[in-house]
Amino acid sequence: MTTHTVLKVESLAFERNDAVLFQPVDFELKAGEAMQILGVNGSGKTTLFQLLTAILPSSSGQISYREQPLSDCRYEYLSDVLFIGHQSGVKAALTVEENLRWMSPNNTSSAKISAALEAVGLSEYAQIHCANLSAGQKRRVALARLITSQAKLWLLDEPLTSLDKQGVELIERCMNQHLEKGGAILFSSHQDLAQVTTRNYKLEPLVEVA
């Protein structure tokens, strides 16, 4: 099966306080492929994800999506990205169901919302406000987006944070299903995934990491 390059990063760099944070980043991510970003704490993994989601501007280098410079396809790219950051990002004042509906595409049906909550083991908590959930349960609310999203490119910064063994296995199943459909995944994690085939890219810091 012929695969195409979804994301290409060339000589990407970022400066903070006049210091370059990490070695220039170069990689390609193809359809049906998962890549794990490796690096010690403080090496810049979260910063890299913020560059890739246009939260931060890069100091130099280029990001291309489907062989087009990001500057030429910014709206298409951001519309086709699902980003789940290191923090769960759920709203404490909303219920579990309200959070997932708020974070999912507008055309997501109630049945799909219910199915996603069942898949992550939160059906019985649908009407519970997220302020009353544990850290692991909040993480499951955020990760339920993997089921409701239509995005082709997943950018996941530490998706396994606060998850138990069952939660990790669930994420592995979601990732494999996405890859089988031709999606692409870039993720960071301090632990390897047992059931997902990945390539690794190591981020090399240029500033001293405490």
PDB file of C-alpha atoms in Angstrom:
ATOM      1  CA  MET A   1       0.000   0.000   0.000  1.00  0.00           C
ATOM      2  CA  THR A   2       1.385   3.370  -1.030  1.00  0.00           C
ATOM      3  CA  THR A   3       1.705   5.841   1.827  1.00  0.00           C
ATOM      4  CA  HIS A   4       2.182   9.579   1.634  1.00  0.00           C
ATOM      5  CA  THR A   5       3.966  12.018   3.899  1.00  0.00           C
ATOM      6  CA  VAL A   6       1.489  13.686   6.227  1.00  0.00           C
ATOM      7  CA  LEU A   7       3.851  15.837   8.285  1.00  0.00           C
ATOM      8  CA  LYS A   8       7.364  16.987   7.423  1.00  0.00           C
ATOM      9  CA  VAL A   9       9.541  18.984   9.782  1.00  0.00           C
ATOM     10  CA  GLU A  10      12.758  20.551   8.503  1.00  0.00           C
ATOM     11  CA  SER A  11      15.419  22.236  10.653  1.00  0.00           C
ATOM     12  CA  LEU A  12      12.787  23.355  13.168  1.00  0.00           C
ATOM     13  CA  ALA A  13      14.230  25.367  16.052  1.00  0.00           C
ATOM     14  CA  PHE A  14      13.020  27.479  18.944  1.00  0.00           C
ATOM     15  CA  GLU A  15      14.824  30.101  21.003  1.00  0.00           C
ATOM     16  CA  ARG A  16      14.010  30.991  24.588  1.00  0.00           C
ATOM     17  CA  ASN A  17      15.836  33.840  26.311  1.00  0.00           C
ATOM     18  CA  ASP A  18      18.235  34.034  23.337  1.00  0.00           C
ATOM     19  CA  ALA A  19      19.161  30.347  23.730  1.00  0.00           C
ATOM     20  CA  VAL A  20      18.264  27.630  21.210  1.00  0.00           C
ATOM     21  CA  LEU A  21      16.287  25.038  23.158  1.00  0.00           C
ATOM     22  CA  PHE A  22      17.071  21.871  21.184  1.00  0.00           C
ATOM     23  CA  GLN A  23      18.949  20.564  18.164  1.00  0.00           C
ATOM     24  CA  PRO A  24      17.156  21.429  14.894  1.00  0.00           C
ATOM     25  CA  VAL A  25      14.355  18.905  14.399  1.00  0.00           C
ATOM     26  CA  ASP A  26      14.030  16.973  11.142  1.00  0.00           C
ATOM     27  CA  PHE A  27      11.600  14.123  10.518  1.00  0.00           C
ATOM     28  CA  GLU A  28       8.820  12.863   8.261  1.00  0.00           C
ATOM     29  CA  LEU A  29       5.617  11.192   9.431  1.00  0.00           C
ATOM     30  CA  LYS A  30       3.685   9.105   6.929  1.00  0.00           C
ATOM     31  CA  ALA A  31       0.063   7.975   6.802  1.00  0.00           C
ATOM     32  CA  GLY A  32      -0.454   4.846   8.895  1.00  0.00           C
ATOM     33  CA  GLU A  33       2.612   5.596  11.011  1.00  0.00           C
ATOM     34  CA  ALA A  34       3.165   6.410  14.699  1.00  0.00           C
ATOM     35  CA  MET A  35       6.263   8.219  15.923  1.00  0.00           C
ATOM     36  CA  GLN A  36       7.294   8.555  19.562  1.00  0.00           C
ATOM     37  CA  ILE A  37       9.181  11.681  20.626  1.00  0.00           C
ATOM     38  CA  LEU A  38      11.804  10.786  23.217  1.00  0.00           C
ATOM     39  CA  GLY A  39      13.769  13.054  25.515  1.00  0.00           C
ATOM     40  CA  VAL A  40      14.547  13.727  29.145  1.00  0.00           C
ATOM     41  CA  ASN A  41      12.337  16.051  31.168  1.00  0.00           C
ATOM     42  CA  GLY A  42      13.038  19.626  30.123  1.00  0.00           C
ATOM     43  CA  SER A  43      14.384  18.688  26.690  1.00  0.00           C
ATOM     44  CA  GLY A  44      11.578  20.568  24.925  1.00  0.00           C
ATOM     45  CA  LYS A  45       9.012  17.904  24.014  1.00  0.00           C
ATOM     46  CA  THR A  46       6.020  20.025  25.038  1.00  0.00           C
ATOM     47  CA  THR A  47       7.549  23.036  23.273  1.00  0.00           C
ATOM     48  CA  LEU A  48       7.844  20.967  20.096  1.00  0.00           C
ATOM     49  CA  PHE A  49       4.148  20.112  20.243  1.00  0.00           C
ATOM     50  CA  GLN A  50       3.335  23.783  20.783  1.00  0.00           C
ATOM     51  CA  LEU A  51       5.325  24.626  17.645  1.00  0.00           C
ATOM     52  CA  LEU A  52       3.517  21.936  15.670  1.00  0.00           C
ATOM     53  CA  THR A  53       0.112  23.246  16.755  1.00  0.00           C
ATOM     54  CA  ALA A  54       1.075  26.885  16.039  1.00  0.00           C
ATOM     55  CA  ILE A  55       0.681  27.823  19.703  1.00  0.00           C
ATOM     56  CA  LEU A  56       4.279  29.063  19.542  1.00  0.00           C
ATOM     57  CA  PRO A  57       6.079  30.509  16.502  1.00  0.00           C
ATOM     58  CA  SER A  58       9.267  28.742  15.474  1.00  0.00           C
ATOM     59  CA  SER A  59      12.568  30.608  15.385  1.00  0.00           C
ATOM     60  CA  SER A  60      13.606  28.890  12.157  1.00  0.00           C
ATOM     61  CA  GLY A  61      12.793  25.893   9.994  1.00  0.00           C
ATOM     62  CA  GLN A  62       9.659  24.741   8.214  1.00  0.00           C
ATOM     63  CA  ILE A  63       6.621  22.570   8.859  1.00  0.00           C
ATOM     64  CA  SER A  64       4.845  21.039   5.860  1.00  0.00           C
ATOM     65  CA  TYR A  65       1.480  19.276   5.768  1.00  0.00           C
ATOM     66  CA  ARG A  66       0.785  16.919   2.896  1.00  0.00           C
ATOM     67  CA  GLU A  67       3.764  18.439   1.050  1.00  0.00           C
ATOM     68  CA  GLN A  68       2.534  22.008   1.416  1.00  0.00           C
ATOM     69  CA  PRO A  69       4.233  24.625   3.621  1.00  0.00           C
ATOM     70  CA  LEU A  70       2.138  25.279   6.692  1.00  0.00           C
ATOM     71  CA  SER A  71       1.888  28.938   5.705  1.00  0.00           C
ATOM     72  CA  ASP A  72      -0.065  27.860   2.601  1.00  0.00           C
ATOM     73  CA  CYS A  73      -2.468  25.436   4.320  1.00  0.00           C
ATOM     74  CA  ARG A  74      -2.705  26.613   7.932  1.00  0.00           C
ATOM     75  CA  TYR A  75      -6.507  26.345   8.198  1.00  0.00           C
ATOM     76  CA  GLU A  76      -6.654  22.906   6.547  1.00  0.00           C
ATOM     77  CA  TYR A  77      -3.836  21.660   8.775  1.00  0.00           C
ATOM     78  CA  LEU A  78      -5.264  22.891  12.073  1.00  0.00           C
ATOM     79  CA  SER A  79      -8.700  21.552  11.098  1.00  0.00           C
ATOM     80  CA  ASP A  80      -7.176  18.120  10.550  1.00  0.00           C
ATOM     81  CA  VAL A  81      -5.186  17.973  13.812  1.00  0.00           C
ATOM     82  CA  LEU A  82      -6.303  16.531  17.120  1.00  0.00           C
ATOM     83  CA  PHE A  83      -4.048  17.833  19.895  1.00  0.00           C
ATOM     84  CA  ILE A  84      -4.223  16.514  23.441  1.00  0.00           C
ATOM     85  CA  GLY A  85      -1.687  18.194  25.679  1.00  0.00           C
ATOM     86  CA  HIS A  86       0.086  17.190  28.846  1.00  0.00           C
ATOM     87  CA  GLN A  87      -2.781  18.713  30.827  1.00  0.00           C
ATOM     88  CA  SER A  88      -6.230  17.171  30.358  1.00  0.00           C
ATOM     89  CA  GLY A  89      -7.876  20.519  29.635  1.00  0.00           C
ATOM     90  CA  VAL A  90     -11.350  19.554  30.863  1.00  0.00           C
ATOM     91  CA  LYS A  91     -13.611  22.196  32.376  1.00  0.00           C
ATOM     92  CA  ALA A  92     -14.374  21.452  36.013  1.00  0.00           C
ATOM     93  CA  ALA A  93     -17.744  23.236  35.924  1.00  0.00           C
ATOM     94  CA  LEU A  94     -19.072  21.024  33.100  1.00  0.00           C
ATOM     95  CA  THR A  95     -20.239  17.450  33.337  1.00  0.00           C
ATOM     96  CA  VAL A  96     -18.347  14.620  31.684  1.00  0.00           C
ATOM     97  CA  GLU A  97     -20.822  14.528  28.797  1.00  0.00           C
ATOM     98  CA  GLU A  98     -20.799  18.316  28.390  1.00  0.00           C
ATOM     99  CA  ASN A  99     -17.008  18.353  28.264  1.00  0.00           C
ATOM    100  CA  LEU A 100     -16.829  15.696  25.579  1.00  0.00           C
ATOM    101  CA  ARG A 101     -19.541  17.388  23.529  1.00  0.00           C
ATOM    102  CA  TRP A 102     -17.723  20.719  23.838  1.00  0.00           C
ATOM    103  CA  MET A 103     -14.414  19.159  22.744  1.00  0.00           C
ATOM    104  CA  SER A 104     -15.855  17.103  19.860  1.00  0.00           C
ATOM    105  CA  PRO A 105     -16.808  18.193  16.317  1.00  0.00           C
ATOM    106  CA  ASN A 106     -20.172  19.957  16.023  1.00  0.00           C
ATOM    107  CA  ASN A 107     -21.692  17.124  13.994  1.00  0.00           C
ATOM    108  CA  THR A 108     -20.917  14.462  16.625  1.00  0.00           C
ATOM    109  CA  SER A 109     -24.101  12.563  17.409  1.00  0.00           C
ATOM    110  CA  SER A 110     -25.364  11.837  20.907  1.00  0.00           C
ATOM    111  CA  ALA A 111     -24.960   8.131  20.149  1.00  0.00           C
ATOM    112  CA  LYS A 112     -21.273   8.599  19.342  1.00  0.00           C
ATOM    113  CA  ILE A 113     -20.755  10.656  22.509  1.00  0.00           C
ATOM    114  CA  SER A 114     -22.383   7.870  24.540  1.00  0.00           C
ATOM    115  CA  ALA A 115     -20.314   5.195  22.783  1.00  0.00           C
ATOM    116  CA  ALA A 116     -17.100   7.106  23.473  1.00  0.00           C
ATOM    117  CA  LEU A 117     -17.921   7.471  27.160  1.00  0.00           C
ATOM    118  CA  GLU A 118     -18.722   3.765  27.360  1.00  0.00           C
ATOM    119  CA  ALA A 119     -15.429   2.916  25.660  1.00  0.00           C
ATOM    120  CA  VAL A 120     -13.421   4.889  28.229  1.00  0.00           C
ATOM    121  CA  GLY A 121     -15.447   3.519  31.134  1.00  0.00           C
ATOM    122  CA  LEU A 122     -17.257   6.735  32.021  1.00  0.00           C
ATOM    123  CA  SER A 123     -20.872   5.971  31.096  1.00  0.00           C
ATOM    124  CA  GLU A 124     -21.937   6.038  34.738  1.00  0.00           C
ATOM    125  CA  TYR A 125     -20.217   9.401  35.204  1.00  0.00           C
ATOM    126  CA  ALA A 126     -21.785  11.181  32.216  1.00  0.00           C
ATOM    127  CA  GLN A 127     -23.742  13.651  34.352  1.00  0.00           C
ATOM    128  CA  ILE A 128     -21.040  14.089  37.006  1.00  0.00           C
ATOM    129  CA  HIS A 129     -19.188  17.407  37.034  1.00  0.00           C
ATOM    130  CA  CYS A 130     -15.516  16.972  36.216  1.00  0.00           C
ATOM    131  CA  ALA A 131     -14.550  18.801  39.404  1.00  0.00           C
ATOM    132  CA  ASN A 132     -15.502  15.584  41.210  1.00  0.00           C
ATOM    133  CA  LEU A 133     -13.357  13.241  39.103  1.00  0.00           C
ATOM    134  CA  SER A 134      -9.935  11.795  39.816  1.00  0.00           C
ATOM    135  CA  ALA A 135      -6.946  12.800  37.669  1.00  0.00           C
ATOM    136  CA  GLY A 136      -7.168   9.494  35.791  1.00  0.00           C
ATOM    137  CA  GLN A 137     -10.876   9.959  35.083  1.00  0.00           C
ATOM    138  CA  LYS A 138     -10.279  13.500  33.797  1.00  0.00           C
ATOM    139  CA  ARG A 139      -7.606  12.116  31.523  1.00  0.00           C
ATOM    140  CA  ARG A 140     -10.099   9.565  30.170  1.00  0.00           C
ATOM    141  CA  VAL A 141     -12.559  12.389  29.388  1.00  0.00           C
ATOM    142  CA  ALA A 142      -9.899  14.128  27.304  1.00  0.00           C
ATOM    143  CA  LEU A 143      -8.848  10.908  25.580  1.00  0.00           C
ATOM    144  CA  ALA A 144     -12.440  10.067  24.654  1.00  0.00           C
ATOM    145  CA  ARG A 145     -11.837  12.614  21.880  1.00  0.00           C
ATOM    146  CA  LEU A 146      -9.784   9.933  20.147  1.00  0.00           C
ATOM    147  CA  ILE A 147     -13.076   8.176  19.480  1.00  0.00           C
ATOM    148  CA  THR A 148     -15.194  11.171  18.470  1.00  0.00           C
ATOM    149  CA  SER A 149     -12.555  13.025  16.442  1.00  0.00           C
ATOM    150  CA  GLN A 150     -12.420  12.978  12.651  1.00  0.00           C
ATOM    151  CA  ALA A 151      -8.863  14.358  12.527  1.00  0.00           C
ATOM    152  CA  LYS A 152      -6.246  12.484  10.480  1.00  0.00           C
ATOM    153  CA  LEU A 153      -3.219  13.661  12.457  1.00  0.00           C
ATOM    154  CA  TRP A 154      -3.032  13.083  16.205  1.00  0.00           C
ATOM    155  CA  LEU A 155      -0.526  15.075  18.260  1.00  0.00           C
ATOM    156  CA  LEU A 156      -0.481  13.605  21.760  1.00  0.00           C
ATOM    157  CA  ASP A 157       1.754  15.029  24.488  1.00  0.00           C
ATOM    158  CA  GLU A 158       2.106  12.439  27.272  1.00  0.00           C
ATOM    159  CA  PRO A 159      -1.293  10.772  26.576  1.00  0.00           C
ATOM    160  CA  LEU A 160      -0.673   8.026  29.158  1.00  0.00           C
ATOM    161  CA  THR A 161      -0.373  10.400  32.122  1.00  0.00           C
ATOM    162  CA  SER A 162      -2.497   9.271  35.121  1.00  0.00           C
ATOM    163  CA  LEU A 163      -3.813   6.185  33.296  1.00  0.00           C
ATOM    164  CA  ASP A 164      -3.942   2.703  34.791  1.00  0.00           C
ATOM    165  CA  LYS A 165      -3.132  -0.475  32.834  1.00  0.00           C
ATOM    166  CA  GLN A 166      -6.657  -0.704  31.385  1.00  0.00           C
ATOM    167  CA  GLY A 167      -6.495   2.929  30.305  1.00  0.00           C
ATOM    168  CA  VAL A 168      -3.185   2.378  28.519  1.00  0.00           C
ATOM    169  CA  GLU A 169      -4.585  -0.671  26.714  1.00  0.00           C
ATOM    170  CA  LEU A 170      -7.601   1.379  25.609  1.00  0.00           C
ATOM    171  CA  ILE A 171      -5.359   4.090  24.146  1.00  0.00           C
ATOM    172  CA  GLU A 172      -3.296   1.474  22.345  1.00  0.00           C
ATOM    173  CA  ARG A 173      -6.461   0.074  20.727  1.00  0.00           C
ATOM    174  CA  CYS A 174      -7.580   3.568  19.665  1.00  0.00           C
ATOM    175  CA  MET A 175      -4.162   4.305  18.191  1.00  0.00           C
ATOM    176  CA  ASN A 176      -4.039   1.061  16.220  1.00  0.00           C
ATOM    177  CA  GLN A 177      -7.540   1.629  14.827  1.00  0.00           C
ATOM    178  CA  HIS A 178      -6.523   5.141  13.743  1.00  0.00           C
ATOM    179  CA  LEU A 179      -3.373   3.865  12.029  1.00  0.00           C
ATOM    180  CA  GLU A 180      -5.300   1.119  10.241  1.00  0.00           C
ATOM    181  CA  LYS A 181      -7.546   3.810   8.745  1.00  0.00           C
ATOM    182  CA  GLY A 182      -4.524   5.673   7.374  1.00  0.00           C
ATOM    183  CA  GLY A 183      -4.194   8.191  10.172  1.00  0.00           C
ATOM    184  CA  ALA A 184      -0.873   9.372  11.597  1.00  0.00           C
ATOM    185  CA  ILE A 185       0.208   9.841  15.202  1.00  0.00           C
ATOM    186  CA  LEU A 186       3.023  11.821  16.828  1.00  0.00           C
ATOM    187  CA  PHE A 187       3.215  11.337  20.571  1.00  0.00           C
ATOM    188  CA  SER A 188       5.518  11.681  23.550  1.00  0.00           C
ATOM    189  CA  SER A 189       5.682   9.270  26.449  1.00  0.00           C
ATOM    190  CA  HIS A 190       8.128   8.077  29.061  1.00  0.00           C
ATOM    191  CA  GLN A 191       6.886   4.533  28.585  1.00  0.00           C
ATOM    192  CA  ASP A 192       6.847   2.330  25.522  1.00  0.00           C
ATOM    193  CA  LEU A 193       3.603   1.025  24.072  1.00  0.00           C
ATOM    194  CA  ALA A 194       3.387  -2.755  23.983  1.00  0.00           C
ATOM    195  CA  GLN A 195       0.738  -3.054  21.266  1.00  0.00           C
ATOM    196  CA  VAL A 196       1.589  -0.165  18.888  1.00  0.00           C
ATOM    197  CA  THR A 197       4.413  -0.245  16.338  1.00  0.00           C
ATOM    198  CA  THR A 198       6.301   3.040  16.488  1.00  0.00           C
ATOM    199  CA  ARG A 199       9.381   4.817  15.194  1.00  0.00           C
ATOM    200  CA  ASN A 200      11.386   6.893  17.651  1.00  0.00           C
ATOM    201  CA  TYR A 201      12.784  10.406  17.367  1.00  0.00           C
ATOM    202  CA  LYS A 202      15.020  11.660  20.150  1.00  0.00           C
ATOM    203  CA  LEU A 203      14.977  15.338  20.992  1.00  0.00           C
ATOM    204  CA  GLU A 204      18.445  16.576  21.900  1.00  0.00           C
ATOM    205  CA  PRO A 205      18.489  19.626  24.217  1.00  0.00           C
ATOM    206  CA  LEU A 206      21.059  22.384  23.619  1.00  0.00           C
ATOM    207  CA  VAL A 207      20.473  24.086  26.968  1.00  0.00           C
ATOM    208  CA  GLU A 208      21.433  22.502  30.262  1.00  0.00           C
ATOM    209  CA  VAL A 209      18.629  20.342  31.687  1.00  0.00           C
ATOM    210  CA  ALA A 210      18.470  20.293  35.476  1.00  0.00           C
TER     211      ALA A 210
END
